[in-house]
Amino acid sequence: MFLLKTGVSHHNFHTLTRLPAQLPSKNFVLDKFHFSKETKSIKQLYETQNTGSRVTCTVNGWIDTKPKRIGKNLTFSQLRDVKGDTVQLVDSGSQLKALNREDVIQVNGTLMKKKEKSVSSAENIFEYEIQVEKISVLNSSNEKPSQLHEFKKDGNYPPEYRFLQLRHHKYQEFLRKRYQISCKLRQLLNEEEFLEIETPILFKPTPEGAREFLVPTRTKENSTPSFYSLTQSPQQYKQLLMASGVFKYFQVARCFRDEDLRADRQPEFTQIDMEMSFSNGEDVMALLERLVPTTWDQFSVNSSLLTLNSFGKLISIADNGGKINRMPYRTAMSVYGIDKPDLRAPNLKILDLSEFNAKGRLDKGFPVFEVLILKNAFKDIDDFKKNWSFLGDSNNYTFRAPVIQPINDEDLKQNWFEKFLGIATFENPKMISNYLKLQVGDIVCGSTREPSTAIYENPTPLGTLRKLVLQSSLGKELYMETKHDVASWVVDFPLFSPVTAPVKPEMQYPVYEHDKLVSTHHPFTMVQLQDYEKLNSNPSQCRGQHYDLVINGVELGGGSTRVHDPILQDYIFENILKIENAEELFGHLLRAFEMGTPPHAGFAIGFDRMCAMLSGTESIRDVIAFPKSITGSDLVVKSPSKVNEELLKPYNISYLKR
Amino acid sequence: MFLLKTGVSHHNFHTLTRLPAQLPSKNFVLDKFHFSKETKSIKQLYETQNTGSRVTCTVNGWIDTKPKRIGKNLTFSQLRDVKGDTVQLVDSGSQLKALNREDVIQVNGTLMKKKEKSVSSAENIFEYEIQVEKISVLNSSNEKPSQLHEFKKDGNYPPEYRFLQLRHHKYQEFLRKRYQISCKLRQLLNEEEFLEIETPILFKPTPEGAREFLVPTRTKENSTPSFYSLTQSPQQYKQLLMASGVFKYFQVARCFRDEDLRADRQPEFTQIDMEMSFSNGEDVMALLERLVPTTWDQFSVNSSLLTLNSFGKLISIADNGGKINRMPYRTAMSVYGIDKPDLRAPNLKILDLSEFNAKGRLDKGFPVFEVLILKNAFKDIDDFKKNWSFLGDSNNYTFRAPVIQPINDEDLKQNWFEKFLGIATFENPKMISNYLKLQVGDIVCGSTREPSTAIYENPTPLGTLRKLVLQSSLGKELYMETKHDVASWVVDFPLFSPVTAPVKPEMQYPVYEHDKLVSTHHPFTMVQLQDYEKLNSNPSQCRGQHYDLVINGVELGGGSTRVHDPILQDYIFENILKIENAEELFGHLLRAFEMGTPPHAGFAIGFDRMCAMLSGTESIRDVIAFPKSITGSDLVVKSPSKVNEELLKPYNISYLKR
């Protein structure tokens, strides 16, 4: 029975004392609902105003700047309309001066030419102002927006005021662009004869895949509770659609993952999900090569999309015959140390020095010694310490940090390796130095990795280091060769990976359980046909028909040719992945495959990431209207929240009593 | 480690014995992935075939009819392609005869003219067949589809075989039409300058509104668990978008309700959600009057949409100046006994006989005695019993069943009311009979209801009866005046309704707790301005600025002008609805309203219902790819399911031990 505002006047501000709720006076509320419909946007007004004559007008919007009294009877302010455009208000009466920033008003007035600027001899630019006749306050604002605006000039409001932040032009543009990108993709997919089909979000829990949200369902008393899960992606449903005779499917699909959150992860996110029957990965990649560059051309703040040509040079995709470079997983891992390399610095490459290192002190499972050289990276050792100390900071690495050696004198140029404490002795140091063309001012970064036939540590220490370099402003400046975005396919992934033991702080290397394989992507990915027989003899050496589309070191999306043979799929479930209850978990797919499911392949684009990239922002939170925080909270509405334990009864669950 | 199929031959069918999983032979699997890309659809083939010449071709598809051996070396079958079109296959070799219905194949062959039919003197129709050269089996089918097809000629497969049912032309058309309707609505909304904005599905639980799904979140050990809820609609988020300066918002939004399911309810469903700032209900209704008739014109199987004109006659909306009739809630309730009347029978009206009944034995709270007369409904009493006995069946009614009196002789025509056992004595029976113009063959159905100022029982007994009549095939035939769909707005709803006590079998009337009010729709609906002061004096008599769009007795959607004043909204929460923790539940909205939220109004279309109506099907399950059953199960994937109790630990919940 308490209120946060004290009464009917629209200038009583937010206070901490709550007063008894009271019905506002009739006239006060009615005024908020009386507004004329003959309104125009500021742009429309300007368009009708080419003549420069005086025109009466009605405009809706917000007070965008604090009204400023200029003279006794003269107040200026800015009005911001529903499109985010602004116009100056001039009031020679007393209405405007009483208003607050972010008050919602309807103005009746006269639009007139304010002044005329001669920009060039040929062109005149008119500026307009509205001379206020009447202002109707349709809702008032307390002082909070004004206070926040003073303190947060950058528009980065505390997340609980997201609705104020979204009023800013920049965020309105993010929302608008996201919508326009979705329209474009829908249009292109429509032209390609895709149908959008909605699939269920309430799905079946996968007892193994722990990272899904569970949804309890109402159950009879004393019976074991049943749960839905929220779909992590429509993968199985879209394969069932292929079994249902759908030719080409897409969906702008909401997906859910109960993961540890990072800057580019959200518990709910959107993907553009696609699947095509009577198709394989080649068809899907060709489709994406039609969709993605077109979308980039139209929307990217960084202009058209580049790729690498067959000589490893940056080239526009159009000039590369419309094709996006295909990089095998092994190349990505050995040259860039990660399966999603940032190719805006195509020549920032890792070099394998193993051949110089016959008898090292290297770990058996990680026999490759490799270096990444940051050419011409610093002037003197202070400069090095200031800019590059993060390279050796072990907090930046999951396992061992690389060894870092700045080459700061001529002697080191020849004998740098001796500084690599604990690292192997090389046979002919001078030869290596010459091979590396080391100069004073270079930084040598060295580490170890697994053999090229089986690189599972992803990223490798040097892969992480390279990423850090390219995220630093100096690294960007020194090594990025383009302002454009750069795309590549990554292909030839291992179909299966060994289970990795949980990471402990003292571990220098990942530990694998080589007899327990999991799918690198998901168990529905088809093996490469030339590796088929290795499914039996050596499954860990099988490559999958999977393809990732990587742009600027970000996985824009991924897909694969799927298994559609029921026996092969069951063999993978049972003999390779050792899933004991495959029938219970995936019986629906096996049944569908037994009843005439055509060959099919598909893809999913991470739509939030795509929008963030095209909008030139690092964070997907910028392009989501109401994002969740790093702890999974929506700080506007304050979700998640506690519920009364009584509410859990119909589900036959309770708080855990330990 | 067991399989449901026995080996590599594609004609070993589904058995119940599972055998050890075995890797299929390389060639067997590889054949399933080798298909030419030079395929055409059957329509494309026909289009290139106007000349009637022989053309070699490659087509993908399914064996649509069991191959039939005609002669020693001649087999016929039908191929169904990805568009659902069929062509005859003729094989003079031995490939076709070995195939099974629903096998997936690629055919190489020669398309040629089969015969020429002279339909009229002016027109020749060619029919084609493909003479088979080579068939590649891309996946085989077991005998299940064939068996089901034999038993289920109507295509109504058991729900676990939804993927087979969806292959039928009818269901492919349902999916296609749903997509096309969504495209049309997106196009229209785009033209109206709406932006689609995705809002969160993971929301905050409302402790009161029990009918929402809860989603537990991972919590630290020993801390109270927190929960998301799944949004029942984006209502609060879209209002926050209005606070965020968005002009016109829409979303094709997935919504979730943990309700008792009925034929037209699903736990997850889709709505076309809309909200406009600086707008009121009039603007929203005008928008819907642009969107809905246009969509009907393009997609309805029942042709254009009608409404009632000011004389209560059926008329096309175009001929009514583009306007849809507005019916006050009281009229709907008193004339049709329900707030969503089926107006395809506009003259099947309930008549209030209270004025003839000064001193009745009627319950105090339900003083209105009313009748619905089914004119000319039966020939003789056997005919009555056969067709109309459901009218008096108390199982069809939540509370009291109406009294039913067939007028089967001349005497009854004058004295029918005496048969109305327990019902009041009328003052001048003959006058009433004349007034009602009763004839032999009519049925009089009578019941009681609340006074017109406060009808909360919805539907009334006669409202239910009228609905049953119009759902029966004879009722349709006798009383429906059009094959078109008929739309009306229903407006002037009570803003609040009393809490209704739980229904018990012996109750003849609903029981209200008149001192406890709940929102008839939701607490964000604005009161009608002329009723404003009753918020204080007599809130139960306030009408809301809510509007439902009703078509054929189905609520296609609803919306309202919203409250945007924080004090008024808080007054409604606290003083009228007596919500004790309004600040905790709705603080985000109150905060937003305090910081310059413009006036706004919106609407939501039930998209599944809309698609079902436009497709001419009664069940929304037909237009949802993978619907849930009446118990909320997806019988294809078998969700929901049990999970190991261990999995609940991270959420700090467990099974309820009673």
XYZ file of N, CA, C and O in Angstrom, chain A residues 1-4 7 18 24 29 32 37 62 83 138-139 142 163 167 172 178-179 186 190 193 196 198-199 201-202 204 210-211 214 216 218 221 224 226-228 237 243-244 254 258 268 270 283 532 564-565 567 570 574-575 583 591 594-597 628 632 634 637-638 640-642 652-654 656 658, chain B residues 1-4 7 18 21 24 29 32 37 62 83 138-139 142 163 167 172 178-179 186 190 193 196 198-199 201-202 204 210-211 214 216 218 221 224 226-228 237 243-244 254 258 268 270 283 532 564-565 567 570 574 583 591 594-597 628 632 634 637-638 640-642 652-654 656 658:
584
model
N 0.819 -1.207 0.000
C 0.000 0.000 0.000
C 0.858 1.265 0.000
O 0.495 2.270 0.565
N 2.039 1.170 -0.530
C 2.906 2.334 -0.556
C 3.304 2.669 -1.977
O 3.287 1.834 -2.857
N 3.681 3.899 -2.135
C 4.019 4.388 -3.461
C 5.416 4.956 -3.464
O 5.902 5.437 -2.444
N 6.030 4.936 -4.634
C 7.340 5.567 -4.726
C 7.235 7.021 -5.112
O 8.187 7.768 -5.047
N 2.575 12.059 -5.240
C 1.280 12.648 -5.506
C 1.012 12.837 -6.968
O 1.529 12.110 -7.796
N 7.959 5.317 0.833
C 6.748 4.962 0.087
C 5.525 5.498 0.835
O 5.375 5.341 2.031
N -4.821 8.988 -8.572
C -4.544 10.333 -9.088
C -5.841 10.977 -9.563
O -6.801 10.294 -9.907
N -4.843 12.302 -14.958
C -4.644 11.088 -15.755
C -5.207 11.260 -17.160
O -4.583 10.855 -18.150
N -3.084 12.662 -19.829
C -2.039 11.783 -20.372
C -2.546 10.947 -21.543
O -1.768 10.259 -22.205
N -3.901 13.000 -33.224
C -3.303 11.985 -34.091
C -2.651 12.599 -35.321
O -2.134 11.891 -36.167
N 10.266 13.162 -26.707
C 10.825 13.318 -25.368
C 11.632 14.613 -25.303
O 12.242 15.009 -26.294
N 11.655 8.551 -33.956
C 12.696 8.020 -34.828
C 14.090 8.368 -34.313
O 15.080 8.043 -34.936
N 2.401 14.060 -21.795
C 1.734 12.757 -21.889
C 2.241 11.791 -20.836
O 1.589 10.803 -20.529
N 3.406 12.043 -20.324
C 3.902 11.367 -19.133
C 5.149 12.124 -18.699
O 5.906 12.611 -19.546
N 10.886 11.423 -13.743
C 11.568 11.919 -12.557
C 13.004 12.318 -12.938
O 13.361 12.317 -14.120
N 16.175 0.343 -20.234
C 15.163 1.047 -21.047
C 15.567 2.493 -21.334
O 15.162 3.052 -22.348
N 17.034 4.091 -25.339
C 16.515 5.299 -26.013
C 17.597 6.011 -26.813
O 17.290 6.798 -27.695
N 19.130 2.330 -30.567
C 18.006 2.261 -31.505
C 18.497 1.722 -32.850
O 17.824 0.927 -33.499
N 19.481 -5.007 -36.504
C 19.207 -6.423 -36.267
C 17.939 -6.848 -37.012
O 17.900 -7.895 -37.660
N 16.928 -6.021 -36.930
C 15.684 -6.334 -37.637
C 15.913 -6.383 -39.149
O 15.470 -7.300 -39.843
N 15.776 -13.508 -44.306
C 14.493 -14.129 -44.644
C 14.196 -14.002 -46.133
O 13.708 -14.928 -46.771
N 13.918 -17.083 -48.594
C 12.662 -17.253 -49.307
C 12.924 -17.460 -50.804
O 12.339 -18.332 -51.439
N 13.805 -20.852 -51.778
C 12.733 -21.829 -51.563
C 12.751 -22.499 -50.197
O 12.259 -23.621 -50.040
N 10.124 -21.411 -43.473
C 10.373 -21.316 -42.034
C 9.361 -22.197 -41.309
O 8.158 -22.117 -41.557
N 8.416 -23.621 -37.360
C 8.710 -23.520 -35.929
C 8.756 -24.919 -35.316
O 7.845 -25.706 -35.524
N 9.807 -25.191 -34.568
C 9.932 -26.485 -33.890
C 9.843 -26.257 -32.380
O 10.047 -25.144 -31.906
N 10.322 -25.835 -28.435
C 11.384 -25.431 -27.505
C 11.383 -26.378 -26.304
O 12.428 -26.673 -25.741
N 10.209 -26.872 -25.935
C 10.122 -27.850 -24.844
C 10.474 -29.225 -25.396
O 9.716 -29.816 -26.160
N 13.188 -32.981 -24.823
C 13.454 -34.083 -23.891
C 14.853 -33.953 -23.313
O 15.802 -33.740 -24.073
N 24.765 -32.214 -19.789
C 24.311 -31.543 -18.581
C 23.973 -30.081 -18.797
O 23.287 -29.492 -17.983
N 24.412 -29.484 -19.855
C 24.296 -28.038 -19.966
C 22.992 -27.568 -20.585
O 22.960 -26.699 -21.445
N 16.361 -27.419 -17.396
C 15.291 -28.388 -17.164
C 14.009 -27.649 -16.798
O 14.048 -26.611 -16.138
N 10.478 -28.603 -14.962
C 9.620 -29.610 -14.325
C 8.180 -29.516 -14.819
O 7.721 -28.438 -15.186
N 3.971 -30.754 -14.132
C 3.043 -31.159 -13.059
C 2.826 -32.664 -13.122
O 2.590 -33.207 -14.195
N 0.521 -36.913 -7.532
C 1.185 -37.080 -6.243
C 1.934 -38.416 -6.200
O 1.426 -39.424 -6.673
N 7.138 -40.110 -9.915
C 8.428 -39.484 -10.186
C 8.239 -38.298 -11.121
O 7.537 -38.411 -12.123
N 8.567 -35.592 -14.042
C 9.054 -35.594 -15.420
C 9.496 -34.182 -15.792
O 8.990 -33.208 -15.246
N 10.416 -34.115 -16.727
C 10.990 -32.828 -17.101
C 11.026 -32.667 -18.616
O 11.296 -33.623 -19.341
N 10.773 -31.455 -19.049
C 11.208 -31.061 -20.383
C 12.626 -30.513 -20.254
O 13.069 -30.165 -19.152
N 14.996 -31.916 -34.162
C 13.707 -31.629 -34.810
C 13.900 -31.305 -36.285
O 13.076 -31.658 -37.120
N 13.052 -35.953 -42.376
C 12.327 -37.226 -42.450
C 10.863 -37.003 -42.803
O 10.188 -37.916 -43.273
N 10.383 -35.779 -42.595
C 8.974 -35.451 -42.860
C 8.742 -34.947 -44.280
O 7.667 -34.457 -44.591
N 15.076 -19.571 -31.214
C 15.614 -19.263 -29.901
C 16.199 -20.550 -29.317
O 15.559 -21.604 -29.356
N 22.611 -23.651 -20.652
C 22.881 -23.338 -19.251
C 24.388 -23.450 -19.033
O 24.866 -24.311 -18.325
N 20.083 -17.503 -23.313
C 19.202 -17.679 -24.476
C 19.758 -16.859 -25.618
O 20.227 -15.746 -25.413
N 19.912 -16.564 -30.284
C 19.135 -16.805 -31.498
C 20.035 -17.365 -32.587
O 21.137 -16.859 -32.787
N 26.560 -28.354 -50.939
C 25.387 -27.528 -51.243
C 25.181 -26.467 -50.173
O 24.830 -25.324 -50.463
N 35.894 -43.731 -44.026
C 34.793 -44.568 -43.531
C 35.272 -45.795 -42.758
O 34.805 -46.078 -41.659
N 22.406 -40.435 -42.317
C 20.970 -40.736 -42.467
C 20.712 -42.235 -42.532
O 19.588 -42.667 -42.731
N 21.768 -43.017 -42.355
C 21.608 -44.465 -42.315
C 21.432 -44.905 -40.866
O 22.258 -44.596 -40.004
N 21.662 -47.799 -39.348
C 22.604 -48.755 -38.764
C 23.919 -48.057 -38.435
O 24.496 -48.239 -37.360
N 23.407 -45.904 -35.403
C 23.361 -46.701 -34.180
C 24.759 -47.205 -33.816
O 25.140 -47.241 -32.639
N 26.493 -46.528 -30.300
C 26.740 -47.624 -29.369
C 28.195 -48.081 -29.336
O 28.774 -48.236 -28.262
N 28.798 -48.271 -30.512
C 30.143 -48.855 -30.530
C 31.234 -47.824 -30.341
O 32.292 -48.135 -29.825
N 18.839 -46.032 -27.616
C 17.472 -46.232 -28.084
C 16.508 -45.279 -27.359
O 15.651 -44.656 -27.976
N 14.271 -44.475 -35.755
C 13.003 -44.880 -36.395
C 12.801 -44.103 -37.695
O 12.440 -44.677 -38.717
N 14.905 -45.227 -40.469
C 14.499 -46.541 -41.002
C 13.305 -46.431 -41.947
O 12.901 -47.423 -42.533
N 12.702 -45.263 -42.021
C 11.479 -45.144 -42.821
C 11.603 -44.106 -43.926
O 10.681 -43.357 -44.207
N 12.798 -44.078 -44.536
C 12.927 -43.247 -45.729
C 13.274 -41.804 -45.455
O 12.611 -40.893 -45.967
N 14.312 -41.555 -44.659
C 14.820 -40.198 -44.492
C 15.857 -39.927 -45.572
O 16.817 -40.695 -45.703
N 20.966 -10.902 -20.673
C 21.229 -11.341 -19.311
C 22.666 -10.948 -18.942
O 23.548 -10.890 -19.806
N 23.752 -14.460 -15.517
C 22.480 -14.982 -16.021
C 21.264 -14.225 -15.525
O 20.142 -14.696 -15.673
N 18.591 -11.033 -15.499
C 18.055 -9.875 -16.188
C 17.882 -8.816 -15.106
O 16.998 -8.924 -14.253
N 14.272 -6.706 -14.859
C 13.106 -7.301 -14.197
C 13.507 -8.103 -12.959
O 12.666 -8.563 -12.206
N 14.803 -8.293 -12.780
C 15.357 -9.067 -11.657
C 14.931 -10.529 -11.723
O 14.302 -11.068 -10.806
N 16.744 -14.459 -12.507
C 15.741 -15.324 -11.888
C 15.441 -14.867 -10.470
O 16.126 -14.001 -9.946
N 14.418 -15.474 -9.860
C 14.095 -15.082 -8.494
C 13.649 -16.293 -7.689
O 13.457 -17.383 -8.231
N 13.522 -16.095 -6.402
C 13.083 -17.179 -5.515
C 11.582 -17.380 -5.673
O 10.860 -16.448 -6.005
N 6.140 -32.229 -7.731
C 6.794 -33.243 -6.903
C 8.280 -32.993 -6.722
O 9.097 -33.914 -6.733
N 8.646 -31.724 -6.592
C 10.031 -31.413 -6.241
C 10.028 -30.473 -5.035
O 8.999 -29.877 -4.702
N 11.165 -30.388 -4.386
C 11.287 -29.516 -3.220
C 12.714 -28.994 -3.170
O 13.563 -29.420 -3.953
N 16.403 -28.883 -1.979
C 17.266 -29.971 -1.552
C 17.648 -29.748 -0.095
O 18.185 -28.690 0.254
N 20.117 -30.785 2.619
C 21.403 -31.499 2.704
C 21.696 -31.933 4.128
O 21.194 -31.361 5.066
N 24.174 -51.965 -27.136
C 24.933 -52.594 -28.232
C 24.040 -53.433 -29.131
O 24.440 -54.458 -29.638
N 22.806 -53.010 -29.252
C 21.896 -53.779 -30.094
C 21.261 -52.879 -31.133
O 21.196 -51.678 -31.000
N 20.807 -53.509 -32.154
C 20.232 -52.791 -33.274
C 18.820 -53.258 -33.513
O 18.476 -54.388 -33.217
N 18.032 -52.383 -34.108
C 16.681 -52.788 -34.472
C 16.617 -53.353 -35.870
O 15.631 -53.932 -36.277
N 20.808 -55.988 -40.595
C 22.035 -56.047 -41.380
C 22.103 -54.969 -42.415
O 21.553 -53.901 -42.226
N 16.831 -57.038 -30.989
C 17.955 -56.168 -31.312
C 19.226 -56.992 -31.423
O 19.532 -57.836 -30.600
N 25.273 -54.045 -32.753
C 25.542 -53.036 -33.769
C 26.763 -53.450 -34.578
O 27.718 -54.006 -34.051
N 27.991 -50.982 -41.127
C 27.545 -51.388 -42.470
C 28.722 -51.333 -43.436
O 29.672 -50.579 -43.216
N 26.978 -47.923 -47.574
C 26.746 -46.574 -47.056
C 27.107 -45.507 -48.090
O 26.383 -44.528 -48.275
N 24.577 -44.375 -50.505
C 23.538 -43.476 -49.990
C 23.937 -42.003 -50.077
O 23.121 -41.123 -49.813
N 23.658 -33.891 -58.818
C 23.021 -32.618 -58.468
C 22.179 -32.063 -59.611
O 21.599 -30.996 -59.498
N 10.466 -40.040 -53.238
C 10.076 -41.240 -52.497
C 9.198 -42.131 -53.386
O 8.441 -41.631 -54.224
N 8.458 -31.594 -53.718
C 7.351 -30.643 -53.683
C 6.010 -31.347 -53.476
O 4.961 -30.722 -53.466
N 18.817 -44.002 -52.053
C 19.547 -43.086 -51.159
C 19.244 -43.374 -49.695
O 19.982 -42.969 -48.809
N 18.137 -44.010 -49.445
C 17.833 -44.582 -48.140
C 16.610 -45.450 -48.324
O 15.727 -45.132 -49.115
N 11.631 -49.341 -44.072
C 11.063 -50.634 -43.678
C 9.575 -50.658 -44.050
O 9.077 -49.729 -44.694
N 6.293 -37.817 -38.435
C 7.143 -37.536 -39.605
C 6.610 -38.206 -40.867
O 6.850 -37.719 -41.960
N 4.534 -36.080 -44.332
C 4.874 -36.247 -45.756
C 3.648 -36.115 -46.656
O 3.790 -35.913 -47.849
N 1.899 -31.005 -45.761
C 2.895 -30.144 -46.395
C 2.272 -28.782 -46.713
O 2.899 -27.745 -46.544
N 1.265 -21.869 -43.418
C 1.660 -21.188 -42.183
C 2.839 -20.254 -42.454
O 2.860 -19.100 -42.011
N 3.811 -20.764 -43.199
C 4.969 -19.928 -43.535
C 4.537 -18.714 -44.352
O 4.950 -17.581 -44.086
N 4.475 -10.305 -41.800
C 5.741 -9.574 -41.645
C 5.834 -8.441 -42.668
O 6.278 -7.342 -42.363
N 5.979 -4.605 -41.725
C 7.145 -3.857 -42.179
C 6.698 -2.565 -42.875
O 7.245 -1.490 -42.633
N 5.924 0.183 -40.666
C 7.069 0.679 -39.886
C 7.264 0.012 -38.533
O 7.852 0.592 -37.617
N 10.670 -5.812 -35.738
C 10.613 -7.030 -34.926
C 11.767 -7.004 -33.935
O 12.917 -6.783 -34.314
N 13.302 -9.211 -30.577
C 13.193 -10.427 -29.774
C 13.319 -10.079 -28.298
O 14.242 -9.381 -27.909
N 12.384 -10.572 -27.502
C 12.430 -10.333 -26.054
C 12.707 -11.662 -25.352
O 12.493 -12.728 -25.937
N 12.724 -15.075 -23.273
C 11.768 -16.126 -22.907
C 11.984 -16.504 -21.446
O 11.041 -16.833 -20.741
N 13.224 -16.423 -20.978
C 13.521 -16.697 -19.564
C 13.186 -15.450 -18.758
O 13.882 -14.433 -18.857
N 10.822 -13.807 -15.091
C 10.749 -13.899 -13.639
C 9.421 -14.516 -13.223
O 8.376 -14.101 -13.726
N -0.059 -18.981 -11.214
C 0.508 -20.323 -11.087
C 0.735 -21.014 -12.429
O 1.504 -21.953 -12.499
N 0.113 -20.562 -13.476
C 0.129 -21.348 -14.693
C 1.309 -21.060 -15.612
O 1.168 -20.906 -16.819
N 8.275 -23.251 -14.659
C 9.430 -22.779 -13.901
C 10.698 -23.429 -14.442
O 10.682 -24.579 -14.861
N 14.493 -24.079 -13.061
C 15.484 -23.915 -11.991
C 16.841 -23.492 -12.554
O 17.180 -23.830 -13.680
N 21.165 -23.022 -11.714
C 22.245 -23.552 -10.869
C 22.541 -22.572 -9.740
O 22.651 -21.368 -9.980
N 25.832 -24.275 -3.323
C 25.365 -25.242 -2.350
C 24.715 -24.524 -1.162
O 25.232 -23.500 -0.702
N 19.196 -20.895 -1.356
C 17.835 -21.147 -1.841
C 17.826 -21.115 -3.366
O 18.395 -20.208 -3.966
N 16.949 -20.463 -7.206
C 16.287 -19.403 -7.966
C 15.701 -19.993 -9.240
O 16.207 -20.990 -9.753
N 14.669 -19.356 -9.729
C 13.972 -19.871 -10.897
C 13.717 -18.764 -11.915
O 13.405 -17.628 -11.554
N 13.848 -19.147 -13.174
C 13.227 -18.355 -14.228
C 11.795 -18.876 -14.395
O 11.475 -19.991 -13.966
N 7.739 -7.184 -21.262
C 8.902 -6.756 -22.040
C 8.501 -5.788 -23.151
O 9.233 -4.857 -23.466
N 8.843 1.897 -23.186
C 9.629 2.776 -22.306
C 11.014 3.024 -22.895
O 11.687 3.984 -22.531
N 11.453 2.154 -23.801
C 12.793 2.250 -24.401
C 12.801 3.081 -25.673
O 13.790 3.093 -26.397
N 7.250 -16.968 -29.281
C 6.867 -18.234 -28.664
C 6.452 -17.954 -27.224
O 7.155 -17.258 -26.494
N 1.446 -23.372 -18.753
C 1.338 -24.686 -18.134
C -0.115 -24.892 -17.724
O -0.436 -24.981 -16.551
N 3.205 -24.816 -25.576
C 3.931 -23.731 -26.227
C 3.186 -23.355 -27.496
O 2.690 -24.208 -28.207
N 2.401 -19.842 -30.482
C 3.029 -18.685 -31.113
C 2.031 -17.551 -31.195
O 0.876 -17.769 -31.558
N -6.122 3.223 -32.544
C -5.054 3.047 -33.529
C -4.783 1.564 -33.760
O -4.541 1.122 -34.878
N -13.490 6.374 -15.034
C -12.298 6.565 -14.214
C -12.598 6.660 -12.732
O -11.963 5.992 -11.899
N -0.116 3.952 -18.360
C 1.304 4.341 -18.407
C 1.647 5.318 -17.293
O 2.773 5.792 -17.203
N 0.665 5.572 -16.436
C 0.929 6.429 -15.284
C 1.324 5.556 -14.093
O 0.586 4.639 -13.729
N 1.475 6.067 -10.877
C 0.678 6.127 -9.646
C -0.619 5.361 -9.835
O -1.023 4.568 -8.986
N 0.131 1.675 -9.816
C 0.384 1.193 -8.463
C -0.921 1.124 -7.676
O -1.153 0.173 -6.900
N -2.215 -2.217 -5.882
C -2.281 -2.303 -4.431
C -3.691 -2.153 -3.878
O -4.122 -2.936 -3.038
N 5.684 -4.105 -5.680
C 6.993 -3.518 -5.972
C 7.974 -4.605 -6.436
O 8.705 -4.431 -7.400
N 9.044 1.708 -12.330
C 10.236 2.545 -12.546
C 10.219 3.139 -13.952
O 10.457 4.322 -14.149
N 7.841 5.857 -14.440
C 8.262 7.112 -13.773
C 9.301 7.881 -14.567
O 9.687 8.972 -14.173
N 9.828 7.268 -15.632
C 10.924 7.912 -16.350
C 10.593 8.155 -17.813
O 11.423 7.977 -18.695
N 9.345 8.537 -18.052
C 9.016 8.968 -19.404
C 8.607 7.858 -20.346
O 9.143 7.740 -21.448
N 7.659 7.026 -19.931
C 7.090 6.030 -20.840
C 5.904 6.664 -21.557
O 4.986 7.164 -20.898
N 2.238 -30.974 -29.126
C 2.177 -31.799 -27.926
C 0.787 -32.413 -27.839
O -0.205 -31.820 -28.280
N 0.376 -33.087 -22.878
C 1.601 -32.291 -22.927
C 2.825 -33.069 -23.397
O 3.944 -32.587 -23.264
N 5.276 -34.837 -26.248
C 5.633 -34.971 -27.649
C 5.869 -36.457 -27.864
O 6.866 -37.021 -27.386
N 9.339 -37.710 -29.871
C 10.619 -37.800 -29.157
C 10.428 -38.311 -27.725
O 11.392 -38.580 -27.032
N 9.168 -38.420 -27.310
C 8.823 -38.873 -25.952
C 9.321 -37.899 -24.882
O 10.120 -38.246 -24.016
N 7.697 -35.027 -21.991
C 8.827 -34.918 -21.063
C 9.278 -36.296 -20.614
O 8.615 -37.290 -20.896
N 10.410 -36.358 -19.907
C 10.873 -37.657 -19.427
C 11.510 -37.523 -18.054
O 11.707 -36.429 -17.555
N 11.783 -38.657 -17.468
C 12.399 -38.670 -16.135
C 13.881 -38.323 -16.269
O 14.493 -38.608 -17.294
N 19.963 -27.313 -6.444
C 19.499 -27.398 -5.058
C 18.034 -27.788 -4.955
O 17.291 -27.286 -4.115
N 17.606 -28.679 -5.827
C 16.254 -29.232 -5.685
C 16.345 -30.757 -5.703
O 17.359 -31.335 -6.111
N 15.306 -31.397 -5.213
C 15.273 -32.865 -5.200
C 13.834 -33.308 -5.393
O 12.916 -32.489 -5.402
N 10.348 -34.581 -4.292
C 9.608 -34.306 -3.056
C 9.397 -35.628 -2.314
O 8.840 -36.577 -2.866
N 7.406 -37.354 0.430
C 6.196 -37.087 1.230
C 6.125 -38.002 2.448
O 6.711 -39.045 2.472
